[in-house]
Each structure stands twice: as C-alpha cells, then as structure tokens.
CSV table of C-alpha atoms and ligand atoms in Angstrom, one decimal:
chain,number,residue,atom,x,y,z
A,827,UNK,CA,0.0,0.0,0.0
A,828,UNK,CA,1.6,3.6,-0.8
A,829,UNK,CA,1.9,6.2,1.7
A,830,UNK,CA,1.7,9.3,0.4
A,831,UNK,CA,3.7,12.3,2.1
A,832,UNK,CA,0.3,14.0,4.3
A,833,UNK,CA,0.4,18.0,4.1
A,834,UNK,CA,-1.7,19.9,6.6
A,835,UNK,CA,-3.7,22.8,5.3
A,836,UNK,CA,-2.2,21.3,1.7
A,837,UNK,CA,0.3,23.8,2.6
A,838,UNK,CA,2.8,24.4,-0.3
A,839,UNK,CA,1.0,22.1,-2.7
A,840,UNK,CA,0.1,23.3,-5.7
A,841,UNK,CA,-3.1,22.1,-7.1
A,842,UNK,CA,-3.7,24.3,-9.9
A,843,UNK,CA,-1.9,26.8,-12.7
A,844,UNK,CA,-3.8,29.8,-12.9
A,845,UNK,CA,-4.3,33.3,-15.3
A,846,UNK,CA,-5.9,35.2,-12.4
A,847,UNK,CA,-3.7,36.4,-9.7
A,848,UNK,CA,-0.4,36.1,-8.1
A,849,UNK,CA,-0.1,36.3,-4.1
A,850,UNK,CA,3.2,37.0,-3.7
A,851,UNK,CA,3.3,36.7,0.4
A,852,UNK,CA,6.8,37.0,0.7
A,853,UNK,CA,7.0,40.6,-1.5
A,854,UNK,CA,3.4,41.6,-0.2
A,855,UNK,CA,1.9,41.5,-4.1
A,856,UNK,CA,-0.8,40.8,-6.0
A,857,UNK,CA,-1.7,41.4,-9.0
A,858,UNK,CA,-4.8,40.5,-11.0
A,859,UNK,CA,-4.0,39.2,-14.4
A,860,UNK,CA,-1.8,42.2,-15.5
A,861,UNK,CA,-2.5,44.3,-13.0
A,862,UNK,CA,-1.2,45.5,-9.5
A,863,UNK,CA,-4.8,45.0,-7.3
A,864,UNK,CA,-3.7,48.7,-5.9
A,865,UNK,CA,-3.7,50.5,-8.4
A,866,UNK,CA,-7.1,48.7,-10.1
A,867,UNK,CA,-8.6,49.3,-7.1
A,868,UNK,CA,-7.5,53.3,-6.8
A,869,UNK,CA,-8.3,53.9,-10.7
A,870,UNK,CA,-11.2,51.6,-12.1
A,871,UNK,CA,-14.6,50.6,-10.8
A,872,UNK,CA,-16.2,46.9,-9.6
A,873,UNK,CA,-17.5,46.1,-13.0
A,874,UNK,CA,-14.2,46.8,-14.9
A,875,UNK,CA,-12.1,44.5,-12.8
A,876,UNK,CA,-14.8,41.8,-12.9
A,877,UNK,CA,-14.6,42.3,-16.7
A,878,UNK,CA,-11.1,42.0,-16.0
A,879,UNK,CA,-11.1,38.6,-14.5
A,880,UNK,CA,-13.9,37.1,-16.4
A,881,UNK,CA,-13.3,38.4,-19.7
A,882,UNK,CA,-9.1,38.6,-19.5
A,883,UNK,CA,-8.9,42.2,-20.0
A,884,UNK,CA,-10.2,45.7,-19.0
A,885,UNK,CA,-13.0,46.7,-20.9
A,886,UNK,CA,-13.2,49.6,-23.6
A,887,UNK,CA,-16.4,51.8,-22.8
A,888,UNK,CA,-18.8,49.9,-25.1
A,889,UNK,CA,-17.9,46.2,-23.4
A,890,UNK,CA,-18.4,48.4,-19.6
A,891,UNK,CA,-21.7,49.8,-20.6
A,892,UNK,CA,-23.0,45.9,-21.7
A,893,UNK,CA,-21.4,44.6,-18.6
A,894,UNK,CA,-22.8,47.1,-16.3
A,895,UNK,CA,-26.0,46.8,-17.7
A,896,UNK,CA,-26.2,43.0,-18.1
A,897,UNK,CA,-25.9,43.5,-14.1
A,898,UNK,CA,-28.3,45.7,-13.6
A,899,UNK,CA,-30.7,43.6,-15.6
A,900,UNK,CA,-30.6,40.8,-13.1
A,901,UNK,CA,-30.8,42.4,-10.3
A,902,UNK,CA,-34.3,41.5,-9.1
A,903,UNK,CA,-35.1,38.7,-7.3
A,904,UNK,CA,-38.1,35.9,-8.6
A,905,UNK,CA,-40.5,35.1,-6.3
A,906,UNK,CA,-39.5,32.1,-4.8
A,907,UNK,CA,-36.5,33.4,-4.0
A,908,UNK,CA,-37.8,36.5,-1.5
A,909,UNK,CA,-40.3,33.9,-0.1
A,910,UNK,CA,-38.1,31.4,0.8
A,911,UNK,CA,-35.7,33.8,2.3
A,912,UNK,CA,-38.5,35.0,4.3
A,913,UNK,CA,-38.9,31.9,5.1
A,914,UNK,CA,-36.2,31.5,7.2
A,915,UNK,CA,-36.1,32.3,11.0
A,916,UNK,CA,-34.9,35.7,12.0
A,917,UNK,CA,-32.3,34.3,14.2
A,918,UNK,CA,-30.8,32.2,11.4
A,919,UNK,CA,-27.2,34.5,10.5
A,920,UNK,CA,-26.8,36.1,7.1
A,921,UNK,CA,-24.1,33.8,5.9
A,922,UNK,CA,-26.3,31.2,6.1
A,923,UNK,CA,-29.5,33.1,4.4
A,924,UNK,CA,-27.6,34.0,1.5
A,925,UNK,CA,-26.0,30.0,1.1
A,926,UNK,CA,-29.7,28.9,1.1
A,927,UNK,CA,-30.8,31.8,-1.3
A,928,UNK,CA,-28.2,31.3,-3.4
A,929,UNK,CA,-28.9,27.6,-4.1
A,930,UNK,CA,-32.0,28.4,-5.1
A,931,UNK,CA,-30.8,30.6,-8.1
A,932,UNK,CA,-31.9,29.0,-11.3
A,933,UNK,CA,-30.0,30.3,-14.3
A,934,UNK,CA,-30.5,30.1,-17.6
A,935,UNK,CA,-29.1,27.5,-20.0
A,936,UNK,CA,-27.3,24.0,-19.4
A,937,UNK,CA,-26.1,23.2,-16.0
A,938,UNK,CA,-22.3,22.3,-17.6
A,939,UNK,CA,-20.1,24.5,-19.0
A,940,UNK,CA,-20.9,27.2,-16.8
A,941,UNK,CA,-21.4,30.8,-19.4
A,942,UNK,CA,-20.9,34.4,-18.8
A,943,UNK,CA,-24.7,34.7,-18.5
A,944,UNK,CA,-25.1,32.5,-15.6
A,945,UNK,CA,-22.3,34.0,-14.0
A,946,UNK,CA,-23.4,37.6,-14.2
A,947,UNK,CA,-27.1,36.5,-13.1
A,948,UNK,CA,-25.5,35.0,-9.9
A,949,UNK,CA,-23.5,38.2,-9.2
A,950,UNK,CA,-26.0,40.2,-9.7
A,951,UNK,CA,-28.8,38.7,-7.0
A,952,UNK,CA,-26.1,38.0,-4.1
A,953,UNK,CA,-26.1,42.0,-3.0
A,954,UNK,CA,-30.1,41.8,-3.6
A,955,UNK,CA,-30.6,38.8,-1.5
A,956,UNK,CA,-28.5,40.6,1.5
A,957,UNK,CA,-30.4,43.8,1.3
A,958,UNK,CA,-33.9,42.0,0.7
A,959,UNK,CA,-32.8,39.7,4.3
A,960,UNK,CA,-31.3,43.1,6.3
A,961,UNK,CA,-34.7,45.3,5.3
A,962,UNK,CA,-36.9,42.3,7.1
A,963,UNK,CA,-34.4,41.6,9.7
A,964,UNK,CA,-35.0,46.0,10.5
A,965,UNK,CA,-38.7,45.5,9.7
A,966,UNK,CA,-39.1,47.4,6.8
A,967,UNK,CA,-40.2,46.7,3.2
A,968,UNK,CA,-37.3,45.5,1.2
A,969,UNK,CA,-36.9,48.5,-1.8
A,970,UNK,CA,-36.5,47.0,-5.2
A,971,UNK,CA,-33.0,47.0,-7.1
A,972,UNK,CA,-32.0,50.4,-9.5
A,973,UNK,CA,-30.9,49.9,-12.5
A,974,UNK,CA,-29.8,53.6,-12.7
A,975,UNK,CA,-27.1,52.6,-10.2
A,976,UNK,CA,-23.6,50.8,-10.7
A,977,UNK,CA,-23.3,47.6,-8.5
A,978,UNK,CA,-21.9,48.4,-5.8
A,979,UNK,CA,-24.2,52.1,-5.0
A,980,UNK,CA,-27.2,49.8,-5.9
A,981,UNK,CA,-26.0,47.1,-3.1
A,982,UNK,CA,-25.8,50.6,-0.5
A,983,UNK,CA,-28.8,52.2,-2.1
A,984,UNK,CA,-30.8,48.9,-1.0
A,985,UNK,CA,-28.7,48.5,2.1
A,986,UNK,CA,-29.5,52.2,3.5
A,987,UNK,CA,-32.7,53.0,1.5
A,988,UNK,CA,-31.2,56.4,0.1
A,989,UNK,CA,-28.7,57.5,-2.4
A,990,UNK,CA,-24.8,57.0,-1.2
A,991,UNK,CA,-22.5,59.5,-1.2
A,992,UNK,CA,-20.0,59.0,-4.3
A,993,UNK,CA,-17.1,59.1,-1.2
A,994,UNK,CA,-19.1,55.8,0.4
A,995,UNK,CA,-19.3,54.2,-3.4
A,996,UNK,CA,-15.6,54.7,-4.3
A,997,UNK,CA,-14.7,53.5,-0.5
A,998,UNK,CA,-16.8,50.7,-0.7
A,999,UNK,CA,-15.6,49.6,-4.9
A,1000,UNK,CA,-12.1,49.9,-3.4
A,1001,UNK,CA,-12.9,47.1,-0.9
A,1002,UNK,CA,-14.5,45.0,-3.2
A,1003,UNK,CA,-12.2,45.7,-6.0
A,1004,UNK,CA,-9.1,44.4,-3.4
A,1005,UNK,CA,-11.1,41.7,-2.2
A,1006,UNK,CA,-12.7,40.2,-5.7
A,1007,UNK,CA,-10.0,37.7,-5.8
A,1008,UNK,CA,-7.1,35.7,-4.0
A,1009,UNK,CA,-5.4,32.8,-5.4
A,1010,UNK,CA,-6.2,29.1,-4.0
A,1011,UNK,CA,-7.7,30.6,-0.8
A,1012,UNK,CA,-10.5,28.1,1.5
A,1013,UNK,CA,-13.5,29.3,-0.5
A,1014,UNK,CA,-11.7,29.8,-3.9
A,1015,UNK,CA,-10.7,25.8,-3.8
A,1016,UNK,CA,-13.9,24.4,-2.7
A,1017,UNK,CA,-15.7,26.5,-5.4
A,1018,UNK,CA,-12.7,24.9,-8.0
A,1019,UNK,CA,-13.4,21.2,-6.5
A,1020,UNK,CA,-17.0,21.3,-7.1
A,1021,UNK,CA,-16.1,22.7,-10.5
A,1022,UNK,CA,-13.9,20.4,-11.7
A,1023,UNK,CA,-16.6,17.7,-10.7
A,1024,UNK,CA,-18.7,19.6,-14.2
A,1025,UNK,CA,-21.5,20.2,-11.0
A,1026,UNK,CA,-23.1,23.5,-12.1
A,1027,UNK,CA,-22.5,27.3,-11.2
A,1028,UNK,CA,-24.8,27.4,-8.5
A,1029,UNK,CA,-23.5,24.3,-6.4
A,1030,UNK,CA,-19.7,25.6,-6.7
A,1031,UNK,CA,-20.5,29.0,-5.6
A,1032,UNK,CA,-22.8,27.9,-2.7
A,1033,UNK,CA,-19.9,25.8,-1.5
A,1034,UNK,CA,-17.8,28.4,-1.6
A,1035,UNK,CA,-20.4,30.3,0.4
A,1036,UNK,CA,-20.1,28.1,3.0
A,1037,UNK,CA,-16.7,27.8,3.2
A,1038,UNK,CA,-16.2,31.3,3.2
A,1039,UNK,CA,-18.9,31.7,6.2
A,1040,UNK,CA,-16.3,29.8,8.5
A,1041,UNK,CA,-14.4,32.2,11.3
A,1042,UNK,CA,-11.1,30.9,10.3
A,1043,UNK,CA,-11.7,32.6,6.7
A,1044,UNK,CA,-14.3,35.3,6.1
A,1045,UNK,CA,-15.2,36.2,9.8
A,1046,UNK,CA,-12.6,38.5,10.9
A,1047,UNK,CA,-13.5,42.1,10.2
A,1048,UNK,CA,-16.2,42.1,13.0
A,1049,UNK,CA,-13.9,41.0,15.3
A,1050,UNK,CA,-11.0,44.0,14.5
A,1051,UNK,CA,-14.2,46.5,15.4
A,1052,UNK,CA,-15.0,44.5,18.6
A,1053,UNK,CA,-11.3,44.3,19.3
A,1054,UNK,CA,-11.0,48.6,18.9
A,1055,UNK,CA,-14.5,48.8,20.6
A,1056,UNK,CA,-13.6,46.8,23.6
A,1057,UNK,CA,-10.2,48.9,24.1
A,1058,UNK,CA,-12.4,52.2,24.2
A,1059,UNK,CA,-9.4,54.7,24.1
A,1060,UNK,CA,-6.1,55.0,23.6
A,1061,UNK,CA,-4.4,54.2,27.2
A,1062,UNK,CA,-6.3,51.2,27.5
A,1063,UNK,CA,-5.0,49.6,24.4
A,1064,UNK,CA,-1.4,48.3,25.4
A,1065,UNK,CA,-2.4,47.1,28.6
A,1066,UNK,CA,-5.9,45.2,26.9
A,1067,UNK,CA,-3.7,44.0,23.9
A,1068,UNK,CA,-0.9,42.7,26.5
A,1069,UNK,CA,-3.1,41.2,28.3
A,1070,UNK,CA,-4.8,38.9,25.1
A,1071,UNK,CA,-1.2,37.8,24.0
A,1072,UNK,CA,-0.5,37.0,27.4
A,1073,UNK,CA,-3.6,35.0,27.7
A,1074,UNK,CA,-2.6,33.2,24.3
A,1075,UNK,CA,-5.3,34.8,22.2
A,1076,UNK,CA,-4.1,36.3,18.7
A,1077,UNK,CA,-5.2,39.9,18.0
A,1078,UNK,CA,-7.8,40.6,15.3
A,1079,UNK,CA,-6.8,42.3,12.1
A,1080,UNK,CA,-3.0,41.1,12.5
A,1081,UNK,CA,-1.1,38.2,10.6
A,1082,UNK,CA,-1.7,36.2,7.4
A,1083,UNK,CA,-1.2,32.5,5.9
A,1084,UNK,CA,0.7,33.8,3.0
A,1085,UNK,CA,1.8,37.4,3.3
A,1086,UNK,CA,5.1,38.1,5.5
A,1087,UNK,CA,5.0,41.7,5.0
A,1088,UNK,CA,2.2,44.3,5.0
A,1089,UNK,CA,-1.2,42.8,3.6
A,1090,UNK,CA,-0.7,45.2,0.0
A,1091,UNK,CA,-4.8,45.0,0.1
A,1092,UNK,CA,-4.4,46.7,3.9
A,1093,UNK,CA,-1.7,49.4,2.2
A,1094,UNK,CA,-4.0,50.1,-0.3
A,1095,UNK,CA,-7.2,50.5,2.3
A,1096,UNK,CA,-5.1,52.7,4.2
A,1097,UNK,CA,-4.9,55.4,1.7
A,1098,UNK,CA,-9.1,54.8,1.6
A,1099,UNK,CA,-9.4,54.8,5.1
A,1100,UNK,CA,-7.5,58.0,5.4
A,1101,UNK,CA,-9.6,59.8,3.2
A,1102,UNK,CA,-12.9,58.9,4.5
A,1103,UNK,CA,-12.3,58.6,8.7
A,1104,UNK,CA,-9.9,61.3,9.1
A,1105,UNK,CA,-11.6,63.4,11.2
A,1106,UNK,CA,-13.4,60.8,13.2
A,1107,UNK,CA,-12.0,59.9,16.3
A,1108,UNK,CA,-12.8,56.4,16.2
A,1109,UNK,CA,-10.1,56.5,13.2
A,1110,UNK,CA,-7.0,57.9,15.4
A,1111,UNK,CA,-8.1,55.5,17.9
A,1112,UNK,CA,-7.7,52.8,14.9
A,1113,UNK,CA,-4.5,53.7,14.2
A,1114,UNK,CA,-3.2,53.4,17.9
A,1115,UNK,CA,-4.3,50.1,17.9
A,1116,UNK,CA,-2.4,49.4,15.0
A,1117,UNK,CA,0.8,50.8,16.2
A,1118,UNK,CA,0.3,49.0,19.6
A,1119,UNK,CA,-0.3,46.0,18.0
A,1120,UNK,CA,2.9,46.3,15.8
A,1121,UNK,CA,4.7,46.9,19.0
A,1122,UNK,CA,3.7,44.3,20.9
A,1123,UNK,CA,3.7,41.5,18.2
A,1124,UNK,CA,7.6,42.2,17.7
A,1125,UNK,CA,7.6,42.1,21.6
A,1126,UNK,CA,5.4,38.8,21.7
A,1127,UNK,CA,6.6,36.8,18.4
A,1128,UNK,CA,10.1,38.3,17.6
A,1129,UNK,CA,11.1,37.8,14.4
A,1130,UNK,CA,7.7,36.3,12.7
A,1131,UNK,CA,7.3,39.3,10.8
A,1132,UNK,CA,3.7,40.3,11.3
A,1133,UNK,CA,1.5,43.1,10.3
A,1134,UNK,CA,-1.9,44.5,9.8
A,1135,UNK,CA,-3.8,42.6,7.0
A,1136,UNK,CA,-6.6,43.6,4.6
A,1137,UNK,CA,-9.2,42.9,7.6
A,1138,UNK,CA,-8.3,45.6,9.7
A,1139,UNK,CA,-8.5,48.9,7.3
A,1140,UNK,CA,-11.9,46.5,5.6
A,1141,UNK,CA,-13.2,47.0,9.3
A,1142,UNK,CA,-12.5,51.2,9.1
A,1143,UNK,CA,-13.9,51.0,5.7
A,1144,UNK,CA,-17.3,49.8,6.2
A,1145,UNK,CA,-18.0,50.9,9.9
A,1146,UNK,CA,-17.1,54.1,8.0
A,1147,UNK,CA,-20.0,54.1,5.6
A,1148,UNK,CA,-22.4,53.0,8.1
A,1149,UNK,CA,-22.3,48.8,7.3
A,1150,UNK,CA,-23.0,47.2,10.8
A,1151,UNK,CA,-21.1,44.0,11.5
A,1152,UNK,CA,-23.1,41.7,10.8
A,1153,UNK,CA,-22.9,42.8,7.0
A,1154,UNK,CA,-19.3,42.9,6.7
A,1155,UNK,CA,-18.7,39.0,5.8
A,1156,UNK,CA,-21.9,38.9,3.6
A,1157,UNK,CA,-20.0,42.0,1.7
A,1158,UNK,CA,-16.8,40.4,1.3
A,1159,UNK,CA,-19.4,37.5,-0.5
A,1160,UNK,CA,-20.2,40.1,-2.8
A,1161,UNK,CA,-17.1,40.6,-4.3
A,1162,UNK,CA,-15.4,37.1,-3.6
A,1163,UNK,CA,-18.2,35.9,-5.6
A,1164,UNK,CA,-16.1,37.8,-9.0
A,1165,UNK,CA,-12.9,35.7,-8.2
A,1166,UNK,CA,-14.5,32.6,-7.0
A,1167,UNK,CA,-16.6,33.0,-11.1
A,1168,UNK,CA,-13.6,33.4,-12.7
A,1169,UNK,CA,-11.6,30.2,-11.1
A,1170,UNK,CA,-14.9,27.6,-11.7
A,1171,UNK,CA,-14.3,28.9,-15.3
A,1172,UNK,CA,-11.1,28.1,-15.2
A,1173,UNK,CA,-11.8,24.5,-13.1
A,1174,UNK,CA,-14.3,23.5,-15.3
A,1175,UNK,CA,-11.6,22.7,-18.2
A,1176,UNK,CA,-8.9,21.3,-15.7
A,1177,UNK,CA,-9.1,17.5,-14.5
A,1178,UNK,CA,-11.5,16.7,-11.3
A,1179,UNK,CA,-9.8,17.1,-7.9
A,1180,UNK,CA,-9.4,14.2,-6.4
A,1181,UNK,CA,-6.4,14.0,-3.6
A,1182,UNK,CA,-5.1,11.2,-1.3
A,1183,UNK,CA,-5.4,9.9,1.9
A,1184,UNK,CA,-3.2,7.7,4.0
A,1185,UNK,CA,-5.1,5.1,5.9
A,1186,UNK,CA,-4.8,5.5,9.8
A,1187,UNK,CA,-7.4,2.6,11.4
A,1188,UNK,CA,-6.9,-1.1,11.3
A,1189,UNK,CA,-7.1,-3.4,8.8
A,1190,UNK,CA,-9.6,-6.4,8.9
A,1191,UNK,CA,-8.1,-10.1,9.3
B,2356,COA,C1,-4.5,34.7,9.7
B,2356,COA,C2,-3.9,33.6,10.7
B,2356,COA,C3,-4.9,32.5,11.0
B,2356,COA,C4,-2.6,33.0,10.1
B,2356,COA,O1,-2.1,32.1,11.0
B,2356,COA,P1,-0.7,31.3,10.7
B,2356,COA,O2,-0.7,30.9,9.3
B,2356,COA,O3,-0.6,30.2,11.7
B,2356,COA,O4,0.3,32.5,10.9
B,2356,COA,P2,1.9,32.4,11.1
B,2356,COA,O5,2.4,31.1,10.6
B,2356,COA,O6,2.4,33.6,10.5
B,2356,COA,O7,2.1,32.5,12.7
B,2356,COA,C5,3.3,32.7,13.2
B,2356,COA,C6,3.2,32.9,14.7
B,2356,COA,O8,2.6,34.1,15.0
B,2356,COA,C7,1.4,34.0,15.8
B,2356,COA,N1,0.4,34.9,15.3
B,2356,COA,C8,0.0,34.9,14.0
B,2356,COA,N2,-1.0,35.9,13.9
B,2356,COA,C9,-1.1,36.4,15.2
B,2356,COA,C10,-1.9,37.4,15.7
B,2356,COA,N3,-2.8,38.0,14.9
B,2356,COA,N4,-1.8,37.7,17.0
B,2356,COA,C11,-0.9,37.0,17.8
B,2356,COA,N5,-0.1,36.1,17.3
B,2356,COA,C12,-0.2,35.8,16.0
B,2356,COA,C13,1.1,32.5,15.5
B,2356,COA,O9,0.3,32.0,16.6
B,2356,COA,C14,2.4,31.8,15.5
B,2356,COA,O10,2.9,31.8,16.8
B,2356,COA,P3,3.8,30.5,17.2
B,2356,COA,O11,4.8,30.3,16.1
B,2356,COA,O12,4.4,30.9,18.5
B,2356,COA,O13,2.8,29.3,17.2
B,2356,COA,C15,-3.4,34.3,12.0
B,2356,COA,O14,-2.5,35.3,11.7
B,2356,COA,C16,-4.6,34.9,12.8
B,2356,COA,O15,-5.3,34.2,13.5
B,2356,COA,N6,-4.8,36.3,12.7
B,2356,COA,C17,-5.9,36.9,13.4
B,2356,COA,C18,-7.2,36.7,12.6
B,2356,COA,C19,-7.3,37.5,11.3
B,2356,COA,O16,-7.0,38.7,11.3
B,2356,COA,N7,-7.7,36.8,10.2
B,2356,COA,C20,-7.9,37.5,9.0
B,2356,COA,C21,-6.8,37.1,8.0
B,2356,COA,S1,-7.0,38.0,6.5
C-alpha cells in the first residue's frame, strides 16, 4: 500500500496553474492578471475588474456599458426566492441566508459548461438577497433593485434605502475591487473542486459560500471593530492587547497564511481609510491600535514578521459608511463571488480534484 507524504492545510501544494492572480506573500503583491490590485482598485470601478477577470482584459467603454447593464438587468429577485428567504427564521445569520438563497438561483441555460450569462445573473442577485434579508431583519419593506445605479451604490442604495454618497461608493468599490480575488484561498478551492466535478454554477458558488462563512476565513473584520470597541481609548490599548497575547489569544486584524509583510490589500485601504475617517476619532483610535499592535507582536513573536492585514483597514472601511457587523462578511461574499466565477471557469476545463489519503485505522483479518 503507498503512503503518500500528508500535508496539513495542503500547505505548499500546488493544485492548480492559474491566469488570475499572483499572491506573492513574501514581496506583499498581488496582481490581477496584468494588474497590481492597488492600483485597479484606486483607478477603475467593480465592473471593470470583474470584466477584467472574467473576460481577461479591462474593458473599452462599449464592453463596460454591456457589462454594467447586463448587471443591472438581473438584479431582481423571482419570487420564490424572496419567499423562501423569508422563510427563514430571524435568528438564522446572514451567511447562512444568502447560502440557502443562493442555491435556489436558477439560471438560464445548461447546468455544464458554466457561461458568462449564468455568471453575471448570480452576481448580480447576491447584494439583492442581503439587502432584501437586512430590510426584514429592521422591519421594513425590502426597496426594489435600481438599475440607474452601478453595482456596488445599488447594493448601499438597497442597504441604506437612500442615495450614497460618491465618497461611500468609491470606498466601498475599493474594498471589493481588493477583495474580488485571491489565489487558492479556502473558498476559492472548494468552489474549484465542485467545479472540476462539471457540477453546475450554482453548487460551486454555494460551496464556496459556506466555506467562506467559516471564522477561520471570512469572519474576521467584525472582530478588528469589537477588538478597537472593547479597548475604548487610547491608554487602555497596550495594557488590553498585552493582556490577550499574554492569555494566548491572537489579535484581530493582524497576521496572514501567506503574506510576511504588509497585507498590499491593507496598504492600499489605508490610503481609503485615510480619506474617508480622518476626522473621526474612532479613526485615530484605529490607528493606535495598529501601532500598539505592531509593537507588541515584535515584543510577543520576535522575528515572525507580522503586520496589519486587509481585515483591519476593511473593518475602518465599512464601519465608515455605516455597514454594521453583521454585513461585513456577507460583503466580502459580494465581491469574492467575481474571483471565486472566474476560477470555476477556469476549473471546469482542468481535471476533477481528487487528492489522497493515508489510511490510519486497522485493517480487517
Ligand atoms: C491569519 C492567521 C490565522 C494566520 O495564521 P498562521 O498561518 O498560523 O500564521 P503564522 O504562521 O504567521 O504564525 C506565526 C506565529 O505568529 C502567531 N500569530 C499569527 N498571527 C497572530 C496574531 N494576529 N496575533 C498574535 N499572534 C499571532 C502565531 O500564533 C504563530 O505563533 P507560534 O509560532 O508561537 O505558534 C493568524 O495570523 C490569525 O489568526 N490572525 C488573526 C485573525 C485575522 O486577522 N484573520 C484574517 C486574515 S486575512
């Protein structure tokens, strides 16, 4: 019987060749296709660098205009969709509402080769079936979806039920520009395995859902605005961060898998950050935590080289523009959902996914 060498985590294996991205942890890069994420996310809009990843290249303004409208287009939800979400218990979480809703998409055409079509359909309904779940959850009527609006002020437009500021629409493309993809991350994979099975659209992306709904993966924004709320003020932060590593705990916001430099998605949501919360208090607070927690994670793990990630300046980022907690996860859904497209495309060519196992228990007589 072989025995095959076990990896935990499949840590340094490489499963797949890819067109998308490059997470280059030890330089802190990425860069989509051609492109440093930075600057797409500083320069272009959601819709560009989706065309960018599904399509292979940035579109000219004719090939924007049919994308953004092809969104728009498939905004609304059918039927059966907002009553099954309504469905659901009130105390069931968001993650969970939008894995169900999501399942029950039914897009158009042949369940295998996923098209262009299906993808843009399932896109398009994610930010609808948060907003439609959040305006029941606050007991009001959920408003129907503009198609006057680019994706991401339609998702706040629904959200909020008024118009967003331009300032809260570029803040809010940034983040979802810098989180629309990320190599072979937990979700990313398990969207790519159900993929390579030929399973359809829907099925990959709800897995991916799921995975993506797990604390290890798409949970940790929350917890970087609990961590800054639960310090309070500026004195209180060394001896409250202190006292977590002391206790073992890891700080929120701080430390990656891959990157061993500065998070370049957290660089880049710096400069956003900065222009949106700099007069808010809660911001300078922000940053003292940050510089405490640099401080003391040299002091606590000397020489391991770890920094703010993306998850900290996401957290400034949508408490700035008014996104409670409980949305931030279902957000970062929203625009994982571009990447997570663009790999089952890329999957559904390759050969299925089908590792090894070594055999632990006992054999019969
Ligand atoms: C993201 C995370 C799970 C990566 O874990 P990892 O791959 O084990 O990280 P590393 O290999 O770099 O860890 C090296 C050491 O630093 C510690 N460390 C890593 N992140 C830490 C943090 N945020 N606070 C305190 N210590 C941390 C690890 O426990 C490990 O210590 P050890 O060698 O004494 O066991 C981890 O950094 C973490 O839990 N961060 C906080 C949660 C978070 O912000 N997640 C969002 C990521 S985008």
């Amino acid at each position: 019987m072989a025995d095959f060498i076990v990896s935990p985590g499949l840590e340094n294996v490489v499963v797949a060749e890819t067109d998308l991205s490059l997470v280059d942890g030890q330089n802190g890069v990425l860069v989509y296709r051609n492109h440093w994420a930075r600057d797409l996310a500083i320069h272009h809009t959601f819709e560009e660098v989706a065309h960018l990843l599904w399509y292979g290249h940035l579109p000219n303004a004719e090939e924007l205009k049919a994308l953004v409208e092809a969104l728009a287009a498939q905004r609304e939800l059918p039927a059966h969709i907002q009553s099954l979400i309504d469905s659901i218990p009130a105390d069931v979480d968001m993650m969970s509402v939008l894995r169900t809703a999501v399942s029950a998409i039914n897009v158009s055409g042949e369940s295998f080769p996923p098209t262009l079509q299906q993808i843009i359909e399932v896109t398009a309904k994610l930010p609808t079936i948060i907003a439609h779940r959040y305006a029941r959850l606050n007991n009001r009527e959920p408003l129907a979806p503009r198609t006057d609006l680019t994706h991401t002020a339609n998702y706040l437009y629904m959200l909020k039920g008024e118009q967003p500021t331009a300032a809260h629409v570029r803040a809010l493309d940034a983040y979802l520009i810098l989180t629309q993809e990320h190599g072979l991350n937990a979700s990313t994979f398990a969207a790519r395995v159900v993929a390579s099975t030929q399973s359809d659209l829907v099925s990959s992306v709800t897995a991916a859902i799921g995975a993506l709904k797990g604390p290890r993966h798409g949970g940790a924004p929350s917890e970087v605005t609990e961590m800054i709320e639960a310090i309070g003020t500026k004195e209180n932060a060394e001896p409250w961060m202190r006292k977590r590593l002391e206790g073992g705990n890891v700080l929120m916001g701080f430390g990656h898998r891959v990157y061993r430099t500065r998070d370049p998605r957290a660089t880049a949501l710096s400069v956003v950050a900065q222009e949106l919360a700099k007069d808010d208090p809660w911001f300078d607070l922000a940053l003292h935590v940050e510089n405490t927690g640099l401080k003391l994670l040299q002091e606590f793990k000397p020489g391991r080289q770890l920094n703010v990630n993306v998850e900290f300046y996401a957290a400034i980022v949508m408490r700035s523009i008014g996104l409670p907690d409980s949305l931030f996860t279902p957000t970062f859904a929203v625009s994982r959902t571009v990447g997570w497209c663009a790999h089952i495309l890329e999957a559904a060519q390759m050969r299925i996914i089908r590792p090894q196992s070594n055999y632990t228990g006992i054999m019969p007589e």
